[in-house]
Coordinates of C-alpha atoms and ligand atoms in Angstrom, one line a residue:
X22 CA -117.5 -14.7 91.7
X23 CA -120.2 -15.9 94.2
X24 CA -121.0 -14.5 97.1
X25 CA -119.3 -16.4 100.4
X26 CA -121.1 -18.1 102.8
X27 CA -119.9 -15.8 105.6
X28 CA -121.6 -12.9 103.5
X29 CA -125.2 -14.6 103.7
X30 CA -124.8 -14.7 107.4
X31 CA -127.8 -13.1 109.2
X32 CA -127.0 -13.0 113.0
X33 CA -129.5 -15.2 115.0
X34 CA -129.9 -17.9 112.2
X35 CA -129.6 -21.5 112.8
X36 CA -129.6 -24.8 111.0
X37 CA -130.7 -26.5 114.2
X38 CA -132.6 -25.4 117.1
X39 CA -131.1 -26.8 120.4
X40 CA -133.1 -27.6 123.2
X41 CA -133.0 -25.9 126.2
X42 CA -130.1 -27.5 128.7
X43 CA -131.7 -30.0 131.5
X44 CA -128.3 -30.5 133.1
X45 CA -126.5 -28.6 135.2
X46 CA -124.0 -26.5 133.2
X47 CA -120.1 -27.4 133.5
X48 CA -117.7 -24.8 134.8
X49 CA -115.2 -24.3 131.8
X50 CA -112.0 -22.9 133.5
X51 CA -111.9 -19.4 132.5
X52 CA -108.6 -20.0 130.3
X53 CA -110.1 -22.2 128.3
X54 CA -112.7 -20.2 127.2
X55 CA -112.3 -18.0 124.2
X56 CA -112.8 -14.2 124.8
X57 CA -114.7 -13.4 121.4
X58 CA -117.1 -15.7 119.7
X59 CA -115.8 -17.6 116.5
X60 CA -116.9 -15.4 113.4
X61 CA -118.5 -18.9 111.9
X62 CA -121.6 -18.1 109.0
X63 CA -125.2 -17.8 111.1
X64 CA -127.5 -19.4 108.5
X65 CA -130.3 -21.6 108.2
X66 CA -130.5 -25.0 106.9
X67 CA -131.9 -24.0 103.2
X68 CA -129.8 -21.7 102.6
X69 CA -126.7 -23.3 103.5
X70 CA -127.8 -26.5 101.2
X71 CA -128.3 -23.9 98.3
X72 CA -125.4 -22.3 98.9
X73 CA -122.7 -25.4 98.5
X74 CA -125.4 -27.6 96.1
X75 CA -124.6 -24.5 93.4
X76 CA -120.8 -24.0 94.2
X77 CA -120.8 -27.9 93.5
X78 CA -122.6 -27.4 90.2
X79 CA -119.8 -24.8 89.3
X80 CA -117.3 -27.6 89.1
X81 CA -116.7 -29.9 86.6
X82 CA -116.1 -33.7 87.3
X83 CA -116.2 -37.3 86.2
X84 CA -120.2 -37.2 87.3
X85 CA -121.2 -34.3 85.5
X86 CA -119.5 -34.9 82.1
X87 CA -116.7 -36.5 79.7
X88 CA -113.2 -35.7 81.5
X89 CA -110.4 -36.9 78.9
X90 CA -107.4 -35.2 81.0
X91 CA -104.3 -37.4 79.5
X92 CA -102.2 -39.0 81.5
X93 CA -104.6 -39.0 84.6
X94 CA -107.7 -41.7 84.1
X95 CA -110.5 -39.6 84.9
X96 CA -112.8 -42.3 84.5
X97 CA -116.2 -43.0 86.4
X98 CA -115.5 -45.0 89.9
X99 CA -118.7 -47.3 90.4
X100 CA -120.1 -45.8 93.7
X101 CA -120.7 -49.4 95.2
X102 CA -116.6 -49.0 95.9
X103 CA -117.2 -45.8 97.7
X104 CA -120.2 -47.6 99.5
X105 CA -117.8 -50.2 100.4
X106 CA -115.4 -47.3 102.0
X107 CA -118.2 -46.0 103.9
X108 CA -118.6 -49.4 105.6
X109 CA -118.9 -48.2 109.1
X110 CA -116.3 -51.0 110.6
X111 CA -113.8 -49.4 108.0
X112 CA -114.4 -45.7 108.8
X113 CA -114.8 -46.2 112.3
X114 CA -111.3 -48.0 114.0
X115 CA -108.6 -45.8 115.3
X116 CA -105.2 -46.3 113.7
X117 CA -104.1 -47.1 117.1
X118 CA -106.0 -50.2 118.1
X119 CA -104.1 -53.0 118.4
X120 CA -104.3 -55.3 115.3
X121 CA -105.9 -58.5 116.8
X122 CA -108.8 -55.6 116.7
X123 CA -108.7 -55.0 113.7
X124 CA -107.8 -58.2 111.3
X125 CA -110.2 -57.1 108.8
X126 CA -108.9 -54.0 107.8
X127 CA -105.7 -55.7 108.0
X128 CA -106.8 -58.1 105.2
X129 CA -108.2 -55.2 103.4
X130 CA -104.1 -54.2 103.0
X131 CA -102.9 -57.2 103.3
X132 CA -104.9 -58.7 100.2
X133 CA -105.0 -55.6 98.0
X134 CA -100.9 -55.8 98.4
X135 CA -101.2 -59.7 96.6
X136 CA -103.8 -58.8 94.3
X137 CA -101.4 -55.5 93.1
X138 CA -97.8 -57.9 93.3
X139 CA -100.4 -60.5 90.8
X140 CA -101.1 -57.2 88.4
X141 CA -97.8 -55.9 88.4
X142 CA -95.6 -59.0 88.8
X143 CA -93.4 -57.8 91.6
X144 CA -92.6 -59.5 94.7
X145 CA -93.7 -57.0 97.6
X146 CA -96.0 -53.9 97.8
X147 CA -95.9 -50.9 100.6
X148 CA -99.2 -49.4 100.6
X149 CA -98.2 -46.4 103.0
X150 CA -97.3 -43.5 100.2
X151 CA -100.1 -41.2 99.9
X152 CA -99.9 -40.5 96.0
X153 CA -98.4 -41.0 92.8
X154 CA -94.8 -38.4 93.2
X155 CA -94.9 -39.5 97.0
X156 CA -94.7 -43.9 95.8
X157 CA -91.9 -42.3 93.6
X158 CA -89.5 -40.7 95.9
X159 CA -90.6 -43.9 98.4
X160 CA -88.9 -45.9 95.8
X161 CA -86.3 -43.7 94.7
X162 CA -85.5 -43.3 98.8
X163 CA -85.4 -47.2 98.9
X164 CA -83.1 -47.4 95.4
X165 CA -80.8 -44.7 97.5
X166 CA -80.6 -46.8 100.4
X167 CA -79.9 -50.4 98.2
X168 CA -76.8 -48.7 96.5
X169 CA -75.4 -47.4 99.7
X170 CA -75.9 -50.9 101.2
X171 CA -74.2 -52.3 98.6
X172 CA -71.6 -49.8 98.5
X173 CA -72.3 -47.9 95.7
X174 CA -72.7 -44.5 96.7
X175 CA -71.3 -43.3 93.3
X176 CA -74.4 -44.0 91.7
X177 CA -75.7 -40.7 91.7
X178 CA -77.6 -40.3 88.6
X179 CA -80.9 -40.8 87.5
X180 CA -81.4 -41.1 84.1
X181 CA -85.1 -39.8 82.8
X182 CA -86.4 -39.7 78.9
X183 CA -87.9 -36.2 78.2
X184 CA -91.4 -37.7 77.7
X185 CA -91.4 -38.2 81.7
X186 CA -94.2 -36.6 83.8
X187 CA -92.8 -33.7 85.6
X188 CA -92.8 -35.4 89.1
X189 CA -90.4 -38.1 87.6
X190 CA -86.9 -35.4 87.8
X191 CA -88.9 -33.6 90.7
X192 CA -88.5 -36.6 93.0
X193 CA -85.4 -37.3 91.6
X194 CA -84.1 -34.1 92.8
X195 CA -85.6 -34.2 96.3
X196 CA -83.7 -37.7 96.8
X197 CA -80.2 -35.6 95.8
X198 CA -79.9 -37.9 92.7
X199 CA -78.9 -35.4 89.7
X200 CA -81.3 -35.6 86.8
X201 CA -79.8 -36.8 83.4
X202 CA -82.8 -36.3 80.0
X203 CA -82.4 -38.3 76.8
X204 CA -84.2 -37.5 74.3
X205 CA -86.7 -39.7 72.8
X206 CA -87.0 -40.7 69.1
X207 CA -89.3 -39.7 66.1
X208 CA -92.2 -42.1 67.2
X209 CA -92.2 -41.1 71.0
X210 CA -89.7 -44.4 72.6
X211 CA -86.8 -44.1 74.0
X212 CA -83.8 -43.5 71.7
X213 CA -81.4 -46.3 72.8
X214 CA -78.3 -45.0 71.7
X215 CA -78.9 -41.8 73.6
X216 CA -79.8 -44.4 76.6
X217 CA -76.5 -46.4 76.0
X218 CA -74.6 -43.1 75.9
X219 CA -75.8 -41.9 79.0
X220 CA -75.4 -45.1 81.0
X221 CA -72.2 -45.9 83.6
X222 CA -71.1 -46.5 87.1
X223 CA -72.4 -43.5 88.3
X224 CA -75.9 -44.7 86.8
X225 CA -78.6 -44.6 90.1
X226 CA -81.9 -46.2 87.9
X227 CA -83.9 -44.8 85.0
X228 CA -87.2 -44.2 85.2
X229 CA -89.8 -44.7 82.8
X230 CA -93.2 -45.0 81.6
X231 CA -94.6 -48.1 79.7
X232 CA -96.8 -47.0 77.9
X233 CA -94.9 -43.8 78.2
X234 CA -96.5 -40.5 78.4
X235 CA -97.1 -40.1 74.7
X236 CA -99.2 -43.3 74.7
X237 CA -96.7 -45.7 73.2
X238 CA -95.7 -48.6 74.5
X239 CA -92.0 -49.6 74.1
X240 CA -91.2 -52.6 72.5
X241 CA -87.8 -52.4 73.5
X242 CA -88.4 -52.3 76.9
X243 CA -86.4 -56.0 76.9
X244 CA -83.4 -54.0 75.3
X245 CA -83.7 -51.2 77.6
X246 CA -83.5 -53.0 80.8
X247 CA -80.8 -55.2 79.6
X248 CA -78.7 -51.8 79.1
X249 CA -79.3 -50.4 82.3
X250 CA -79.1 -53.6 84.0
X251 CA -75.3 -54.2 82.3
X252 CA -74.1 -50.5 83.8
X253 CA -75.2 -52.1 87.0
X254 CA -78.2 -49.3 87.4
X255 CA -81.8 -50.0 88.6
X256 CA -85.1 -50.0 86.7
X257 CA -88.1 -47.5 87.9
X258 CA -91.4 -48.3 86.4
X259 CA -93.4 -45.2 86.5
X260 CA -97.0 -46.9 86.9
X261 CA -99.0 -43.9 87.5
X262 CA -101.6 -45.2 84.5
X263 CA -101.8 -48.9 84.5
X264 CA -104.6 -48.2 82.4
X265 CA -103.5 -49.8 78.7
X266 CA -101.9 -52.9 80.5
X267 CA -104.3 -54.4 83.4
X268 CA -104.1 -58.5 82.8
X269 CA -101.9 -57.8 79.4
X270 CA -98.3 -56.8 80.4
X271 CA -96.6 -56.5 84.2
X272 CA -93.7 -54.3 85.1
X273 CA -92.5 -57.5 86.7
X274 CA -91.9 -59.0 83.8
X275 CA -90.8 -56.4 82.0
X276 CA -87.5 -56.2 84.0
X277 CA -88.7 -53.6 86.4
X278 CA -86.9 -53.5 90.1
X279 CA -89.2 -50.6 91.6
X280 CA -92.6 -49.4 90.5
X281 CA -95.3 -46.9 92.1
X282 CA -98.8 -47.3 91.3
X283 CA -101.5 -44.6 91.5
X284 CA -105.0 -46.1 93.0
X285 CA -106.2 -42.6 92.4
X286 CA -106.2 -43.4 88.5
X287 CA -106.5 -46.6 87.7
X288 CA -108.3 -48.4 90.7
X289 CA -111.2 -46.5 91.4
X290 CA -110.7 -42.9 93.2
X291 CA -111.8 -40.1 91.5
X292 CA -108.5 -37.8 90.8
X293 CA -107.7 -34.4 90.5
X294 CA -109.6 -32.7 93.3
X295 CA -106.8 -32.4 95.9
X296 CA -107.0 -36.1 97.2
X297 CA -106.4 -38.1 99.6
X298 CA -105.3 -40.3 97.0
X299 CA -102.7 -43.4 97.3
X300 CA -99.4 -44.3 95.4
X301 CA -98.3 -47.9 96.2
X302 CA -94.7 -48.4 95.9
X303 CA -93.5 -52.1 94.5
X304 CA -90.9 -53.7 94.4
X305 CA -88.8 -57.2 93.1
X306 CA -87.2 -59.4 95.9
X307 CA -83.8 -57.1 95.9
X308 CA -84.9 -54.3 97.3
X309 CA -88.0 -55.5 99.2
X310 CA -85.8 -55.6 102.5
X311 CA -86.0 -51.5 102.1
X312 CA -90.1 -51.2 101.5
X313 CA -91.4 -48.8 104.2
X314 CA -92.2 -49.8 107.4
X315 CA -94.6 -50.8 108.7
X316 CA -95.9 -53.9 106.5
X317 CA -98.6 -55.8 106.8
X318 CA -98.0 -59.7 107.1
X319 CA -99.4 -62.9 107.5
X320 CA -98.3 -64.2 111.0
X321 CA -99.7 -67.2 113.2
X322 CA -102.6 -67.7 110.6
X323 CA -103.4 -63.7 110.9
X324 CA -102.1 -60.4 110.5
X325 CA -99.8 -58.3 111.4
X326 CA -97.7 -55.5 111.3
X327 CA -93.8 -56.2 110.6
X328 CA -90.8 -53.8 110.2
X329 CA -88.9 -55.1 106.7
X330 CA -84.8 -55.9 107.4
X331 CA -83.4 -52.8 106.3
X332 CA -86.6 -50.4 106.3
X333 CA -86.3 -47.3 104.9
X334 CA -89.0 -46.1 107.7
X335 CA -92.1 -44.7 107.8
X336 CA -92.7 -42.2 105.0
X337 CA -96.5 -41.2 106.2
X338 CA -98.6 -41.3 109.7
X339 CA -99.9 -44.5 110.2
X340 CA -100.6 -46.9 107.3
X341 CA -101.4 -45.1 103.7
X342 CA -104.7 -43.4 102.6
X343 CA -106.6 -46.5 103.8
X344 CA -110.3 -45.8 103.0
X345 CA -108.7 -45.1 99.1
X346 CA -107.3 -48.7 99.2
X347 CA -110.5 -50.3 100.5
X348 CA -112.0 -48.7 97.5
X349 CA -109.3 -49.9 95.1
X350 CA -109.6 -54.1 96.8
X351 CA -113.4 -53.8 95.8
X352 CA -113.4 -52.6 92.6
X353 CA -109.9 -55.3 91.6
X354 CA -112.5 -57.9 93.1
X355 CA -115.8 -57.2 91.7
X356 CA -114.0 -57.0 88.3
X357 CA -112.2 -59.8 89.2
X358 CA -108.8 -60.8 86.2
X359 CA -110.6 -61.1 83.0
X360 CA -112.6 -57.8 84.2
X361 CA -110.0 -55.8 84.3
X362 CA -108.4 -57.1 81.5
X363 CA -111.3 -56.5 79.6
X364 CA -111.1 -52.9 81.0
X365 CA -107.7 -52.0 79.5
X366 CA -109.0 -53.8 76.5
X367 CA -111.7 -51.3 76.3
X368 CA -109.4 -47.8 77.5
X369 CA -107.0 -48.7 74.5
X370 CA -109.5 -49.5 71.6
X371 CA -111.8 -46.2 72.8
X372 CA -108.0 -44.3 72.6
X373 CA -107.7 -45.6 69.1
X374 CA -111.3 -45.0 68.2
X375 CA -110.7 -41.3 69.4
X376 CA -107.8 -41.2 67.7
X377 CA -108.7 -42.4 64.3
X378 CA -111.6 -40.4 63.9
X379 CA -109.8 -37.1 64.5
X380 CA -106.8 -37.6 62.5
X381 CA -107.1 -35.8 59.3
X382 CA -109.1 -33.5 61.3
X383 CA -105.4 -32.5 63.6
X384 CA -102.1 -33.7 63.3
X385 CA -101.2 -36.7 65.1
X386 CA -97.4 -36.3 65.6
X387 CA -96.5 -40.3 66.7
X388 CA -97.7 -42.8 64.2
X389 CA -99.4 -46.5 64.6
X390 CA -101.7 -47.4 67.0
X391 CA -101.8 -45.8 70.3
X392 CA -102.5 -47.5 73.9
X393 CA -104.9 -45.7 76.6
X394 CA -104.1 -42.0 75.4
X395 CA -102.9 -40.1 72.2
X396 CA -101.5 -36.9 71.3
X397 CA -102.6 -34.4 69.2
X398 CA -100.2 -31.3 67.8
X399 CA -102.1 -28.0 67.3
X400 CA -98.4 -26.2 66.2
X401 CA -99.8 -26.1 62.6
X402 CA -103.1 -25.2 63.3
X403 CA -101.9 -22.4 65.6
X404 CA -99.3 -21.0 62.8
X405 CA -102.3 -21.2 59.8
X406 CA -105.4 -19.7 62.3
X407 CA -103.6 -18.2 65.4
X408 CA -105.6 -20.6 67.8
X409 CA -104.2 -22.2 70.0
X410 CA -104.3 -25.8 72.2
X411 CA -105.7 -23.6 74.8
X412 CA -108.2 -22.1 72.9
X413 CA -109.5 -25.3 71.5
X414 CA -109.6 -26.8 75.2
X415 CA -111.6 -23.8 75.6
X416 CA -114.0 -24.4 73.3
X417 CA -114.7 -27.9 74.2
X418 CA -115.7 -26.8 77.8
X419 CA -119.1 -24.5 76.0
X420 CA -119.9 -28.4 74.6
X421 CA -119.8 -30.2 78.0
X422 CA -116.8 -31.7 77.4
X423 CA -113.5 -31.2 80.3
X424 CA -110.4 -29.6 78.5
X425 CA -107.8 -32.6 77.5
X426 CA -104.5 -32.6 79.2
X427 CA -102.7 -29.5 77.5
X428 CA -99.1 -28.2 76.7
X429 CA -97.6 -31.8 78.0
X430 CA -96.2 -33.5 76.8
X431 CA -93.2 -31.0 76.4
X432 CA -91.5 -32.8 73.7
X433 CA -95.0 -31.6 71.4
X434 CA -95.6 -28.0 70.8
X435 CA -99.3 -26.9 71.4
X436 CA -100.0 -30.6 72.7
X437 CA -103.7 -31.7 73.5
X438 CA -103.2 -35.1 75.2
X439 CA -106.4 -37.2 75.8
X440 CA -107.5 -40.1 77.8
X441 CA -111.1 -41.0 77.5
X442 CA -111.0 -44.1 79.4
X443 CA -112.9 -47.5 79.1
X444 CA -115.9 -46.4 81.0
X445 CA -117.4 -44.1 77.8
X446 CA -119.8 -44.7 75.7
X447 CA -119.7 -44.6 71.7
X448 CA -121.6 -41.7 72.0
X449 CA -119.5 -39.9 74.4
X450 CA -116.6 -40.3 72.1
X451 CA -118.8 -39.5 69.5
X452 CA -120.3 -36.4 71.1
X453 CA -116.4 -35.3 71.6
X454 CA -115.5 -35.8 68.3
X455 CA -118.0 -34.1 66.5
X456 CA -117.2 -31.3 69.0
X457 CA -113.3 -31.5 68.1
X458 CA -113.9 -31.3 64.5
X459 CA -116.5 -28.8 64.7
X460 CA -113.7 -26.3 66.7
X461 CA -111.2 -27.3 63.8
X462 CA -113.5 -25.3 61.6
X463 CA -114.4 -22.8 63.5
X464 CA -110.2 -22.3 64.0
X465 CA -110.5 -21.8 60.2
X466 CA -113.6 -19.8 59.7
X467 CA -113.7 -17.6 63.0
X468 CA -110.8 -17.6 64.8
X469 CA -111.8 -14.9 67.2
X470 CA -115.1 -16.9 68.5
X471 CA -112.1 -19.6 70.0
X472 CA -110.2 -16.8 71.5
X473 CA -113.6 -15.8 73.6
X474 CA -114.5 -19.1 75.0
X475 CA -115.9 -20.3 76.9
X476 CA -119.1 -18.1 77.1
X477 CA -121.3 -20.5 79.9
X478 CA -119.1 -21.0 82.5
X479 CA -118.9 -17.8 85.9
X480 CA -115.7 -17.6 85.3
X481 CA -113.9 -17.9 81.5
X482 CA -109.9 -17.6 81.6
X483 CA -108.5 -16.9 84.7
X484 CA -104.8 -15.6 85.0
X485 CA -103.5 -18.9 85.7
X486 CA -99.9 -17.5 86.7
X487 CA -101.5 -15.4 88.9
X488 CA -103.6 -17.8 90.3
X489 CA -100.7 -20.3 91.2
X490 CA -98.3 -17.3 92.0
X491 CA -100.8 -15.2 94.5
X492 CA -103.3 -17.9 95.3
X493 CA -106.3 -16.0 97.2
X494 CA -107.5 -19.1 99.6
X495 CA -109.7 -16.6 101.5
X496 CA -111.7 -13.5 101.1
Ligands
PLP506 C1 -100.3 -38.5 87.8 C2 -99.0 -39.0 87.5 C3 -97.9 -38.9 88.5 C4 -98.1 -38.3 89.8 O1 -99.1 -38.7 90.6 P1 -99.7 -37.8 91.8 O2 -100.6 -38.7 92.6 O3 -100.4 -36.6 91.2 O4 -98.5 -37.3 92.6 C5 -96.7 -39.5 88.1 N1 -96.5 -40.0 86.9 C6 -97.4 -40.1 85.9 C7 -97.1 -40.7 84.6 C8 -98.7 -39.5 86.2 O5 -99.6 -39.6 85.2

C-alpha cells in the first residue's frame, strides 16, 4: 500500500505562502467558527504533486495502455472534446440562470438530442439520466406510466434474454416489473420459441441488446419485435454500446419503442472510473409524451425549456451530466456521419481481426463473424491446465495489456469478453495477441507461473469479495 497523504504531513508546511492581511480582519460570529482546526495534510507543493502524480501512475486507463473491457468501449476520447468541455462559457453558467442567458448551452442539448434521434432513428431524446442503468429505469419508468395510461396495469412483466447485462433485470426490478429470462440459442440470439412462449397480456416490454452482449447481432430482430408487438408488449433497446452499428443500423428502425444510450461508451467519455457519465433515454412518438421533464425545445426561433404532456418528472437535479454531453456534440460533429460510420466500421473488423487470430489458440463458443466484441470460453482450458479466465486476465496485466471483461457473459463458463475498439492500432492488437497466445502456452507448460500473476503491479489479487463486502474508503 502507499503511504497517505495525511501521513507525509509535516506541521508548518505549505503549498502557498499567503501574504500578510492589509485589511482589517472580519469578526466571524463565534458560532460559526469551528473549535478545532480541520486535520487537512500540511505539505508543500512538491511533495503533494509527487504524491498524486504516482498514485495516478498506479492506475491503469485508456491513456496508459490497451483496455479491451467487453461490453464497455474503453476506447481513447480525442482530448480536443474534453477541451471543448472545458470551454469556460460551458463550465462557468449556473444551472439556474434563466435560459435567454444561456441559449448556447441550450443548443449544446438541444442539437446533440437531433443528432442522437438521426443515429438511433427515434423520435425524441431526454438527455437528463446520468448513466447507462439510470436511461434504463428512465425508460422502463416511462413504459410503466404508458401502460397505466392506457389502462393496462396487467402488464407486469418484463421479459429479458439471459445474455442481458446485469443492470437490464436490476432496473426492471426497481420499476416493480417481475423479471421473466429466456434462454438464448446455440449461436448467442434469442431463441424465439422460448420468446413466443413467454409472451401474453401480462407482457410489460422485452429488453434487449442488438448486437447483444455476446457480440451477435440478431437477424431476427424483425421477427422479434413483430412477436412482442402482437402480445401488445413494448420493445427496449438496450444501447449501452452503439459501437458495431453507428451510421449502419438504428433501433428506430429496428422496431424499437424505448432505447437508453451510454455517452460514456460510445461518444467520447472515458468510462469506468466512477463517472459522471450520461445515459440518454429515447424514445418513438408513443411514448415521447412521458420523456422526463424538463426538455429542451425550439420556441420563438430559440430555446427553451418545456414540460412533455404526461412527464414522468424529473429523474436528476437540473438537466443531465451536461459537460459529458458537450463532449459527446463535439466528437458526433468533428466526425461528422460517414466518420462515425467509418468508426463502427473499424470497432467490428478490429473485433474480427482479434478474433480470428486467437481462435485455434481458445475456444470461441458462438460461431461466424462477430460485431464490436467476441467471447472467448476458457472452460476447456481450465479443466486440461487448472487456469483459469482470471488467471489469464492476470497474466495479460504483466504485458501492459487491461484484463478483458471476465466471467460475463453468464451464459459462458470461464468467459473472457473483449472489446478492443476502433481506435487501436494493428500493433496493439497484435501486441495483445501475441500476448494471449503466449499465456495459452504458458497454461500448458507452467500452470503455476499464471496462478502468481501479476508480478509488476503494488498490489497483485486483492480479495475482491472482501473488497466490495467491507470496502475500507478511509485509513
Ligand atoms: C455498461 C452497460 C450498461 C450500464 O451502464 P452504466 O452507465 O454502467 O449504468 C447497461 N447495458 C449494457 C449492455 C452495458 O454495457
Amino acid at each position: 500500500m502507499s503511504e497517505l497523504i495525511f501521513s507525509k504531513s509535516r506541521p508548518g508546511r505549505r503549498c502557498t505562502v499567503i501574504p500578510k492581511c492589509d485589511v482589517p480582519k472580519a469578526d466571524i460570529p463565534h458560532e460559526l467558527l469551528r473549535e478545532t482546526a480541520p486535520g487537512l495534510p500540511e505539505i508543500a507543493e512538491v511533495d503533494l504533486v509527487r504524491h498524486y502524480t504516482n498514485l495516478s501512475r498506479r492506475a491503469f486507463g485508456v491513456d496508459n495502455g490497451f483496455y479491451p473491457l467487453g461490453s464497455c468501449t474503453m476506447k481513447y476520447n480525442p482530448k480536443v472534446n474534453e477541451e471543448a468541455a472545458a470551454l469556460r462559457s460551458f463550465t462557468g453558467i449556473h444551472p439556474l440562470q434563466p435560459p435567454e442567458s444561456v441559449q448556447g448551452a441550450l443548443q449544446v442539448m438541444g442539437v446533440l438530442s437531433d443528432c442522437l434521434r438521426e443515429i438511433t432513428g427515434m423520435n425524441a431524446i431526454s438527455l437528463q439520466p446520468a448513466a447507462g442503468a439510470h436511461g434504463e429505469f428512465a425508460a422502463l419508468v416511462m413504459i410503466k406510466a404508458y401502460l397505466l395510461d392506457h389502462g393496462q396495469p396487467d402488464r407486469t412483466k418484463l421479459i429479458v434474454p439471459d445474455s442481458a447485462h446485469g443492470t437490464n433485470p436490476a432496473s426492471a426490478a426497481m420499476c416493480g416489473f417481475e423479471v421473466v429470462n429466456i434462454p438464448s440459442t446455440a449461436d448467442g440470439l434469442v431463441d424465439l420459441d422460448a420468446l413466443k412462449s413467454a409472451v401474453g397480456d401480462d407482457t410489460a416490454a422485452l429488453m434487449l441488446t442488438n448486437p447483444n452482449t455476446v457480440g451477435k447481432f440478431d437477424t431476427n430482430i424483425g421477427e422479434i419485435a413483430d412477436i412482442v408487438h402482437g402480445a401488445g408488449g413494448l420493445l427496449y433497446y438496450d444501447g449501452a454500446n452503439l459501437n458495431a452499428i453507428m451510421g449502419i443500423a438504428r433501433p428506430g428502425d429496428m422496431g424499437f419503442d424505448a432505447i437508453h444510450l451510454n455517452l460514456h461508451k460510445t461518444f467520447s467519455t472515458p468510462h469506468g472510473g466512477g463517472g459522471p457519465g450520461s445515459g440518454p433515454v429515447g424514445c418513438n412518438a408513443k411514448l415521447a409524451p412521458y420523456l422526463p421533464s424538463p426538455a429542451v425545445t425550439v420556441k420563438d426561433g430559440g430555446y427553451a425549456f418545456t414540460s412533455p404532456e404526461k412527464s414522468v418528472g424529473m429523474l436528476k437535479s437540473f438537466y443531465g451530466n451536461f459537460l459529458v454531453c458537450v463532449k459527446a456534440l463535439a466528437y458526433i460533429l468533428t466526425l461528422g456521419a460517414d466518420g462515425l460510420r467509418e468508426a463502427s466500421e473499424n470497432a467490428v473488423l478490429n473485433a474480427n481481426y482479434m478474433q480470428e487470430n486467437l481462435r485455434g489458440a481458445y475456444d470461441v463458443p458462438f460461431p461466424g463473424h462477430c460485431m464490436h466484441e467476441f467471447v472467448l470460453s476458457l472452460e476447456l482450458l481450465k479443466k486440461e491446465t487448472g487456469v483459469t479466465a482470471a488467471d489469464i486476465a492476470k497474466g495479460l496485466i504483466d504485458r501492459g495489456v487491461h484484463p478483458p471483461t471476465m466471467y460475463f457473459p453468464l451464459i459462458v463458463h470461464e468467459a473472457l469478453m473483449l472489446e478492443p475498439t476502433e481506435t487501436e492500432s494493428r500493433e496493439t492488437l497484435d501486441h495483445a495477441i501475441a500476448a494471449l497466445k503466449e499465456l495459452r502456452q504458458m497454461a500448458a507448460e507452467s500452470p503455476q507461473a499464471l496462478h502468481d500473476a501479476p508480478v509488476t503491479t503494488p498490489v497483485g489479487r486483492p480479495d475482491e469479495t472482501a473488497a466490495v463486502r467491507n470496502p475500507v474508503l478511509r485509513a
